[in-house]
């Protein structure tokens, strides 16, 4: 059966680095370094430590390419044998299975009484050693004798190194080789041609570098922390209303002002019932031009003072109320306006009156005397002079109810206007984001509110809108602002802000991840019952390369619990990065059994299939992932897991 060869540009392991040695330490060899004589491929070979060393050096050279994720070069869809390709490794159960890119020609060395010992050790990357419980150690030695080789060479030779319970997740793996001779009873007689472990390629496993796992974009599902946000409502902080009251001719005292006082007071009561108390009343008295100007000045003052006395008597119990009063005499400006507005005066009559008003050579008393002589004097009195016997009242109101307030309503309106009554009844309500809301409009309102009064609840509320827009930077920033306010909700906002940082963790460098991890540990101590916090910490551990700790966290959290699809998916991601491909696939399968529409699990399963070279299954999983989340379509062609396979024409549909 033909298999399509596709060129690979990806690497060997995610969690282990093959470490071999180019230098040999010779011990126990005869002077010629003799091992044995064999017939191999029709030719006779005399094997010595020198030839063994040369072969080991060649093996090192062939396996010294950068250690990034190695995926299948073939379409293995129609093949059923164990799927490991050259350069791939997997931990299954308690055994490490692995193939080298180019291996030692074991048949040239293995003979009666001769075996090759493969010694394995492991170590955490330098950046993680301080955080690992078991940063380094040794594994069981694999004895490759002729019997082992013949048993494990079909369809290809594979190393099966017992792990014996050691957690290799995220560790570097180092191999060294040595020749061993046994007597007829199977006892070790000589052990020589031993190589030291020596790193080749880069010195850290692929899990903890910028590639390939960050580029692979394996999808963990963050268990979004709860953001407790309360609906809020706001009233206007206050507003200003006006009223213009008329006085009878020459009347000013309180007894004569009862009607005007009661009229003003009715509006004070009206807005009190709507939650606003009167804080300031300014009274400006005016008189009409009828009579002497000096008399009218005093009359305007008395009218304002008369209203002040009446209003003080009715509102003396209002704390902080300030009432001011003053008179400005004859209101010629109003007379002029009312003259122009009169519908009974002819145009020439209006012009004649206006000419007198504007004659600067006349005193006000002279103007009045001259006006009394015009034929339309009676009409002028009714339409312009009587309405000028008034007091203009300006009243300031402040909200006196429960709840928060906004800025004052800026426009000055008559207290009798329906618009001002509407202002007094206006309630601004803001709520956290809910699907279907007009996010832009609501966000603009919250932004305006925050300019007036910053509060942790409003910052947290705005964070819900940023989250809906997938603006995670601003989401985190607002949650941190909310947490900066001292109060009962501060720890909750801290937990939430750290949780959302998980979404950005792939963009952080090692120091930033470590700082975030330290903060998670602090929060975990203070919030031992917050399971979401612990599940998200496990995601961070995975992204840091602390795969053993991540898997231990998941196992502890899920012990005796029914896991959710997201939790199974996330544990599968950690297993996948730990080269536990079979076990990862089992978690993804179980996750999809719990939620067949979970896009992340379909996407991750596609990565498992691609690793194995199962093209048809990869396409099926990608189709389901993209159906649930179209964004995944953009992750395919810059992804090292799919880079080889994506040359297949069947991937063209994702390029549209």
PDB file of C-alpha atoms in Angstrom, residues 1 24 26 46 65 108 134 136 146 161 169 298 392 409 411 459 461 489 504 512 517 526 540 556 564 571 592 638:
ATOM      1  CA  UNK A   1       0.000   0.000   0.000  1.00  0.00           C
ATOM      2  CA  UNK A  24      33.123   7.563  25.367  1.00  0.00           C
ATOM      3  CA  UNK A  26      36.147   3.119  28.109  1.00  0.00           C
ATOM      4  CA  UNK A  46      34.801  -7.231  14.294  1.00  0.00           C
ATOM      5  CA  UNK A  65      17.956  18.409  15.243  1.00  0.00           C
ATOM      6  CA  UNK A 108      25.615  -5.809  14.176  1.00  0.00           C
ATOM      7  CA  UNK A 134      11.501  15.503  41.941  1.00  0.00           C
ATOM      8  CA  UNK A 136      15.962  14.757  38.504  1.00  0.00           C
ATOM      9  CA  UNK A 146      18.998 -10.375  20.899  1.00  0.00           C
ATOM     10  CA  UNK A 161      11.688   1.847  29.028  1.00  0.00           C
ATOM     11  CA  UNK A 169       5.715  14.816  32.511  1.00  0.00           C
ATOM     12  CA  UNK A 298     -38.576  99.781  47.438  1.00  0.00           C
ATOM     13  CA  UNK A 392     -38.617  85.806  39.691  1.00  0.00           C
ATOM     14  CA  UNK A 409     -29.179  68.276  35.465  1.00  0.00           C
ATOM     15  CA  UNK A 411     -30.576  72.939  32.024  1.00  0.00           C
ATOM     16  CA  UNK A 459     -15.531  48.648  37.375  1.00  0.00           C
ATOM     17  CA  UNK A 461     -19.693  45.746  35.680  1.00  0.00           C
ATOM     18  CA  UNK A 489     -15.695  41.725  47.444  1.00  0.00           C
ATOM     19  CA  UNK A 504      -3.318  35.572  28.055  1.00  0.00           C
ATOM     20  CA  UNK A 512       5.535  36.691  34.253  1.00  0.00           C
ATOM     21  CA  UNK A 517       1.687  31.259  39.566  1.00  0.00           C
ATOM     22  CA  UNK A 526      -6.942  32.075  51.129  1.00  0.00           C
ATOM     23  CA  UNK A 540      -1.416  27.715  34.293  1.00  0.00           C
ATOM     24  CA  UNK A 556      -7.003  15.581  43.166  1.00  0.00           C
ATOM     25  CA  UNK A 564     -17.256  18.189  33.395  1.00  0.00           C
ATOM     26  CA  UNK A 571      -6.584  17.300  31.723  1.00  0.00           C
ATOM     27  CA  UNK A 592     -17.008  14.660  23.961  1.00  0.00           C
ATOM     28  CA  UNK A 638       0.241  28.237  11.091  1.00  0.00           C
TER      29      UNK A 638
END
